[in-house]
């Protein structure tokens, strides 16, 4: 058992050895005290982390008094409710078991209960986020800094815990020193214990981070996770060398209309297109936890972690239209004049990027935004049809897709047609184009343009440098929209 788990047990569990934790305990067992009239002990078990009732928990009640052998059990229903009848007067210890606790690698604390002549109401709950952070990271319950990422690494073939796997968390930090904004990329690592559990302490309490698990030749993709408000993130990861199928459907977020022709694929792997019903299937996908990417013209791209395991359930994806997303940005920002908040002009005077104003865009002509990038230093259009990409030449002479921002909103790495669907040349106020070395900190993404690689395996010099610098960025600022007619 790891040191972290030993600390957790000392915080969450009293030093007691009871029949309470026997997983084979069933409903009430006969004993000599059963004949005595008892009362009902009832309550609700809640999942503190999900802020929801915990269904399917096995609540157990065992005698605390010496010489008594009373042992009762009941299971919670879909609303987390339980009831244990005919409990004689006396002192008891009450606790519960649930697969959620096993996946967290913890046990619920036991509660001492005194039963007299009246029914007793007793509510139970899983350990809170602050308790888990304090137990695993040694942080005081008050004034805790940073967040905790925990979970279990499992084998994609049979779901068994994987010990000895290395889990890495990585994120981007921006540091303002005087008038200079610098960027750094911290990382933390942890090895899984005998039960496959891991804990990464001190990860960002806001924003996003990238996580990866690996053991030997097997690894997951780098997964982008958003920080949780309570400072606790939980993500189970799967490793495995086997290939599997993955299927699902793509619908619109509003109206649940199938999105025919949507491109669905695993990042850096196989791709397919959704049919007329929005259904799709990927075959021979590497087993384990992968990043699924879904794109469709006119919709905001979606990325999410998926577990590619035997018997995986279908994945349902809902896509938002660009109009819905950009309207939200417009209302929140309430920008007028320079939509970059003055940053466009300031960066134009001082940075190493290439800048296009309204006048520059008008002189270049073209009916589509992608036409603007047909000529320009270090930028070119590549491919044909719906797979056309805008590529930027980085400092090592390689062409790769840049990150794209529209009015400050990160758009991943859209195709040329997707950029054309987002904004037309007539609506553009200005464009900033950066190669990897010249990208300002606010437009940098971890390992943008390729997968992050911090494996202990040796990497080629070019790949190692590219992983640190990224592939540049294209930043588009739009004009203020006229007010809508009443």
XYZ file of C-alpha atoms in Angstrom:
486
model
C 0.000 0.000 0.000
C 1.414 3.408 -0.920
C 2.272 6.099 1.615
C -0.596 8.227 0.299
C -3.102 5.450 0.888
C -1.726 4.812 4.373
C -2.226 8.484 5.221
C -5.731 8.365 3.779
C -6.672 5.364 5.900
C -5.418 7.085 9.045
C -7.582 10.130 8.325
C -10.743 8.444 7.113
C -10.902 5.173 9.093
C -10.826 4.570 12.845
C -8.609 1.769 14.047
C -11.363 -0.833 14.170
C -11.646 -4.367 12.884
C -15.267 -5.285 12.260
C -17.454 -7.672 10.397
C -18.804 -4.396 8.982
C -16.534 -4.487 5.951
C -17.279 -8.071 4.956
C -18.468 -7.791 1.322
C -20.512 -10.995 1.615
C -22.756 -9.583 4.347
C -26.413 -9.970 3.462
C -29.714 -8.928 4.913
C -30.396 -9.428 8.567
C -28.967 -12.528 10.242
C -30.818 -14.324 13.014
C -29.353 -14.106 16.519
C -30.453 -14.362 20.120
C -31.372 -10.670 20.328
C -33.623 -10.827 17.254
C -36.630 -11.729 19.335
C -36.517 -8.409 21.126
C -38.586 -5.657 19.534
C -36.341 -3.229 17.656
C -36.579 0.065 15.772
C -35.866 1.200 12.245
C -32.589 2.827 11.245
C -32.967 4.693 7.944
C -31.349 7.453 5.954
C -29.743 8.491 2.689
C -26.237 7.846 1.339
C -24.868 10.657 -0.790
C -21.987 10.930 -3.230
C -20.330 14.100 -1.981
C -18.146 14.483 -5.073
C -21.054 14.252 -7.531
C -23.496 15.996 -5.180
C -26.035 13.253 -5.856
C -27.592 10.250 -4.085
C -25.477 7.088 -4.137
C -27.493 4.130 -5.430
C -26.426 0.528 -4.861
C -24.408 1.156 -1.684
C -24.351 -1.701 0.849
C -25.035 -0.123 4.257
C -23.920 -2.304 7.170
C -24.633 -2.074 10.888
C -22.599 -4.084 13.436
C -22.622 -4.287 17.224
C -20.144 -2.130 19.090
C -20.870 -3.612 22.517
C -18.804 -6.618 23.580
C -20.666 -9.920 23.575
C -23.302 -8.819 21.038
C -23.354 -10.401 17.567
C -25.969 -8.270 15.834
C -25.134 -7.622 12.188
C -27.586 -6.037 9.738
C -27.303 -4.862 6.112
C -29.399 -3.067 3.493
C -28.820 -1.697 -0.009
C -29.650 1.836 -1.115
C -32.246 2.384 -3.826
C -32.024 4.705 -6.852
C -32.473 7.722 -4.566
C -29.776 6.602 -2.151
C -32.302 5.606 0.550
C -31.847 2.666 2.909
C -33.755 1.180 5.877
C -32.693 -1.465 8.411
C -35.575 -2.774 10.546
C -35.770 -4.494 13.922
C -32.581 -3.045 15.402
C -32.480 -3.650 19.191
C -31.357 -0.927 21.603
C -27.602 -0.641 21.919
C -24.462 0.848 20.400
C -23.484 0.166 16.784
C -20.985 1.070 14.100
C -22.460 1.923 10.689
C -20.656 2.194 7.352
C -21.151 1.354 3.686
C -19.453 -0.245 0.678
C -19.702 0.816 -2.960
C -17.679 0.341 -6.185
C -17.112 4.115 -6.272
C -15.063 3.863 -3.095
C -13.056 1.017 -4.596
C -12.307 3.085 -7.701
C -11.107 5.961 -5.498
C -9.037 3.554 -3.414
C -10.695 4.681 -0.174
C -13.156 3.440 2.419
C -16.040 5.404 3.887
C -15.648 6.466 7.534
C -17.694 4.514 10.076
C -20.204 6.254 12.323
C -20.980 5.323 15.938
C -24.719 5.100 16.541
C -26.760 4.670 19.719
C -30.212 3.090 19.307
C -32.855 3.529 22.017
C -36.634 3.234 21.729
C -37.326 5.556 18.789
C -36.551 5.205 15.050
C -33.222 6.711 14.049
C -32.406 8.821 10.981
C -28.769 8.499 9.881
C -27.350 10.009 6.670
C -23.999 8.865 5.290
C -21.692 10.251 2.610
C -18.507 9.584 0.713
C -15.402 11.517 1.820
C -15.482 15.131 0.670
C -13.063 16.709 -1.796
C -11.301 18.655 0.977
C -10.840 15.494 3.067
C -9.370 13.617 0.109
C -7.001 16.481 -0.693
C -5.911 16.716 2.931
C -5.372 12.965 3.239
C -3.533 12.432 -0.025
C -1.613 15.675 -0.349
C -1.051 16.595 3.288
C -2.809 19.926 2.834
C -4.756 21.472 5.704
C -8.517 21.434 5.250
C -8.588 25.227 5.286
C -6.609 27.385 2.906
C -5.797 24.484 0.576
C -3.888 25.489 -2.518
C -3.845 23.636 -5.787
C -6.087 20.750 -6.750
C -5.952 16.961 -6.686
C -6.328 14.616 -9.639
C -6.938 11.011 -8.676
C -8.163 7.849 -10.319
C -7.367 4.252 -11.218
C -5.372 2.920 -14.169
C -6.924 -0.273 -15.556
C -6.174 -2.833 -18.246
C -8.328 -2.161 -21.332
C -8.747 -5.902 -21.933
C -10.243 -7.031 -18.619
C -10.567 -3.924 -16.418
C -8.043 -5.135 -13.847
C -5.972 -2.520 -11.984
C -2.552 -1.804 -13.442
C 0.257 -1.279 -10.933
C 3.520 0.452 -11.751
C 2.055 2.691 -14.453
C 3.331 6.288 -14.645
C 0.697 9.030 -14.748
C 1.869 12.482 -15.854
C 0.034 15.776 -15.556
C 1.180 18.850 -17.470
C -0.185 22.374 -17.819
C 0.751 25.883 -18.944
C 1.378 28.785 -16.579
C 1.792 32.429 -17.537
C 3.954 34.597 -15.293
C 3.830 38.386 -15.444
C 7.108 39.990 -14.420
C 6.952 43.743 -14.741
C 5.706 44.279 -18.275
C 6.835 40.896 -19.599
C 4.598 37.839 -19.848
C 6.491 34.545 -19.827
C 5.286 30.973 -20.208
C 6.321 27.776 -18.468
C 5.052 24.216 -18.581
C 5.189 22.456 -15.176
C 4.622 18.705 -14.851
C 3.960 16.252 -12.016
C 4.177 12.462 -12.040
C 2.968 9.585 -9.892
C 3.195 5.803 -10.058
C 0.116 3.658 -9.537
C -0.064 1.400 -6.479
C -1.081 -2.240 -6.192
C -4.741 -1.345 -6.776
C -3.937 0.862 -9.761
C -4.688 4.075 -7.866
C -2.799 7.323 -8.443
C -2.894 10.855 -7.063
C -1.411 14.015 -8.593
C -1.222 16.816 -6.042
C -0.825 20.520 -6.693
C -2.357 20.505 -10.174
C -4.133 23.689 -11.376
C -7.265 24.665 -9.464
C -8.489 26.591 -12.527
C -8.161 26.213 -16.282
C -7.128 22.952 -17.913
C -4.322 20.404 -17.849
C -3.088 17.468 -19.920
C -2.851 13.958 -18.474
C -1.294 10.764 -19.766
C -0.670 7.255 -18.376
C 1.978 4.857 -19.656
C 3.547 1.537 -18.804
C 6.142 0.021 -21.071
C 5.029 0.340 -24.689
C 1.390 1.059 -23.744
C 0.140 4.591 -23.221
C -3.012 6.662 -23.351
C -3.424 9.783 -25.427
C -2.784 13.121 -23.759
C -6.180 14.037 -22.334
C -7.262 17.632 -21.779
C -9.109 17.908 -18.451
C -10.874 20.921 -16.997
C -10.313 21.843 -13.357
C -13.210 21.215 -10.975
C -14.687 23.924 -8.769
C -14.150 21.873 -5.597
C -10.461 21.263 -6.309
C -10.836 17.530 -6.972
C -10.703 15.874 -10.376
C -11.205 12.170 -10.956
C -10.255 10.387 -14.164
C -9.859 6.637 -14.627
C -7.435 5.653 -17.387
C -7.180 2.478 -19.462
C -4.034 0.936 -20.950
C -3.834 -1.948 -23.380
C -2.164 -3.170 -26.563
C -5.322 -4.657 -28.087
C -7.443 -3.123 -30.851
C -11.156 -2.481 -30.412
C -14.190 -0.948 -32.090
C -15.727 2.334 -31.078
C -19.116 3.567 -32.246
C -21.601 6.305 -31.513
C -23.791 9.068 -32.917
C -23.464 12.798 -33.594
C -26.405 15.150 -33.017
C -26.980 18.883 -32.774
C -27.090 20.212 -29.218
C -30.336 22.005 -30.044
C -33.074 19.786 -31.443
C -31.023 16.541 -31.470
C -30.838 16.489 -35.271
C -28.336 13.961 -36.733
C -25.214 15.633 -38.141
C -24.598 13.725 -41.370
C -21.054 13.820 -42.709
C -19.413 14.842 -39.424
C -15.772 13.790 -39.237
C -15.095 11.549 -36.244
C -11.693 10.226 -35.276
C -9.190 9.469 -32.585
C -6.549 12.190 -32.394
C -3.598 11.018 -34.451
C -5.447 7.848 -35.539
C -8.248 6.497 -37.716
C -11.111 8.714 -38.911
C -14.543 8.128 -40.364
C -17.704 10.076 -41.260
C -21.145 9.921 -39.711
C -23.918 8.573 -41.935
C -27.341 10.131 -42.576
C -28.483 9.029 -39.111
C -25.429 10.574 -37.456
C -24.056 7.100 -36.690
C -20.359 6.243 -36.979
C -17.993 3.349 -36.239
C -14.220 3.270 -35.886
C -12.482 -0.099 -36.234
C -9.059 -1.229 -35.076
C -8.713 1.644 -32.608
C -5.769 1.209 -30.188
C -7.102 0.095 -26.829
C -7.036 2.430 -23.840
C -8.190 5.957 -23.087
C -8.113 8.119 -26.217
C -9.065 11.631 -27.270
C -12.034 11.566 -29.611
C -12.362 14.551 -31.944
C -15.572 15.399 -33.821
C -15.805 18.110 -36.491
C -18.522 19.320 -38.816
C -18.736 22.445 -40.953
C -20.671 25.133 -39.115
C -20.229 23.495 -35.696
C -17.812 24.035 -32.847
C -15.355 21.070 -32.729
C -15.709 18.698 -29.801
C -12.925 16.808 -28.025
C -13.463 14.384 -25.176
C -11.730 11.413 -23.517
C -13.197 8.005 -24.404
C -12.312 4.546 -23.133
C -11.618 2.134 -25.988
C -12.298 -1.171 -24.245
C -14.035 -4.429 -25.090
C -17.797 -3.931 -25.014
C -17.561 -0.124 -24.867
C -20.959 1.582 -24.937
C -21.826 3.866 -27.894
C -20.656 7.472 -27.539
C -23.226 10.232 -28.086
C -21.790 13.581 -29.162
C -23.731 16.856 -29.210
C -22.328 19.723 -31.291
C -22.939 23.438 -30.825
C -23.150 25.737 -33.820
C -20.514 28.438 -34.212
C -23.291 31.020 -34.102
C -24.345 29.868 -30.640
C -20.776 29.851 -29.305
C -19.670 33.148 -30.863
C -22.884 34.918 -29.854
C -22.084 34.001 -26.255
C -18.588 35.423 -26.591
C -19.947 38.607 -28.140
C -22.395 39.245 -25.303
C -19.913 38.505 -22.507
C -17.067 40.507 -24.005
C -19.185 43.514 -25.029
C -16.218 44.821 -27.013
C -16.422 47.836 -29.270
C -13.866 49.275 -31.629
C -10.773 47.089 -31.379
C -12.191 43.649 -30.476
C -8.775 42.538 -29.252
C -9.093 44.982 -26.351
C -6.239 47.063 -27.707
C -3.917 44.065 -27.869
C -3.877 43.900 -31.677
C -2.347 47.352 -32.092
C 0.056 46.842 -29.175
C 1.311 43.512 -30.495
C 1.532 44.945 -34.023
C 3.978 47.540 -32.753
C 6.137 45.229 -30.688
C 5.832 41.543 -31.655
C 7.422 39.412 -34.341
C 4.199 38.181 -35.944
C 2.617 39.131 -39.264
C -0.445 41.400 -39.090
C -3.258 42.030 -41.566
C -5.617 44.986 -41.169
C -9.002 45.509 -42.829
C -7.264 47.317 -45.655
C -4.752 44.492 -46.171
C -7.553 41.919 -46.304
C -9.535 44.005 -48.803
C -6.483 44.334 -51.086
C -5.946 40.572 -51.114
C -9.547 39.993 -52.206
C -11.123 36.551 -52.234
C -14.599 35.383 -51.329
C -13.480 33.099 -48.498
C -11.329 33.631 -45.424
C -9.043 30.754 -46.408
C -8.168 32.697 -49.598
C -6.367 35.237 -47.400
C -3.783 32.584 -46.508
C -2.958 31.502 -50.062
C -0.022 33.889 -50.030
C 1.936 35.131 -47.094
C 5.247 34.568 -45.334
C 5.386 31.064 -43.846
C 1.688 30.262 -44.491
C 0.109 28.061 -47.152
C -2.994 26.047 -47.977
C -2.484 22.300 -48.234
C -4.735 19.500 -49.501
C -7.943 19.588 -51.460
C -11.686 19.343 -50.914
C -13.009 19.372 -47.365
C -9.637 18.277 -45.980
C -7.788 21.477 -46.907
C -5.610 22.738 -44.091
C -3.852 25.993 -43.361
C -0.246 25.201 -42.470
C 2.534 27.300 -40.946
C 6.228 26.634 -41.346
C 7.871 26.402 -37.942
C 11.450 27.152 -36.924
C 12.653 23.667 -37.946
C 11.358 23.882 -41.519
C 8.305 21.660 -40.904
C 4.764 22.587 -41.976
C 2.125 21.917 -39.320
C -1.398 23.140 -38.430
C -1.455 26.168 -36.114
C -3.872 26.804 -33.287
C -6.689 29.121 -34.363
C -8.376 31.749 -32.185
C -11.461 33.784 -33.142
C -12.079 36.795 -30.893
C -9.909 35.094 -28.279
C -11.839 31.795 -28.391
C -9.653 28.747 -29.038
C -10.899 26.735 -32.050
C -8.449 23.797 -31.925
C -6.990 23.242 -35.435
C -9.919 23.712 -37.859
C -9.808 22.892 -41.555
C -9.895 25.658 -44.143
C -13.600 25.033 -44.808
C -14.377 25.239 -41.096
C -12.637 28.615 -40.874
C -14.654 29.775 -43.895
C -17.841 28.700 -42.097
C -16.898 30.607 -38.936
C -16.239 34.039 -40.443
C -16.207 35.755 -43.839
C -13.534 38.273 -44.952
C -16.048 41.130 -44.779
C -16.461 40.572 -41.017
C -12.755 40.483 -40.167
C -11.165 43.484 -38.452
C -7.647 42.067 -38.197
C -5.550 38.890 -38.350
C -2.374 37.958 -36.457
C -0.135 35.159 -37.767
C 2.642 33.712 -35.589
C 5.211 31.009 -36.110
C 6.100 28.834 -33.136
C 8.931 30.974 -31.775
C 7.043 34.273 -32.090
C 3.687 33.210 -30.593
C 2.698 35.402 -27.614
C 2.123 33.519 -24.365
C -1.641 34.094 -24.389
C -1.962 32.232 -27.714
C 0.280 29.296 -26.900
C -1.074 25.816 -26.192
C 0.851 22.868 -24.675
C 2.465 20.962 -27.539
C 0.181 22.622 -30.093
C 0.327 21.013 -33.518
C 1.450 17.573 -32.296
C 1.028 15.140 -29.434
C 2.854 15.938 -26.229
C 5.697 13.507 -25.557
C 7.376 13.388 -22.157
C 8.014 9.667 -22.159
C 11.258 8.354 -20.782
C 11.877 6.729 -24.165
C 14.439 8.662 -26.250
C 12.917 11.024 -28.808
C 14.451 12.541 -31.884
C 15.971 16.026 -31.352
C 13.478 17.681 -33.719
C 10.443 16.097 -32.069
C 11.702 17.061 -28.616
C 12.141 20.695 -29.660
C 8.837 20.827 -31.482
C 7.081 19.472 -28.409
C 8.397 22.403 -26.424
C 7.658 25.147 -28.951
C 4.420 24.185 -30.715
C 3.295 25.215 -34.190
C 2.301 28.853 -34.033
C -1.110 30.470 -34.098
C -3.569 32.376 -36.271
C -5.651 34.925 -34.372
C -8.714 36.434 -36.071
C -10.572 39.469 -34.708
C -14.046 40.243 -36.045
C -15.920 43.524 -36.357
C -18.656 44.547 -33.939
C -21.957 43.235 -35.201
C -24.737 45.782 -35.795
C -27.616 45.670 -33.323
C -30.436 43.283 -34.153
C -33.732 44.666 -35.355
C -36.548 44.531 -32.765
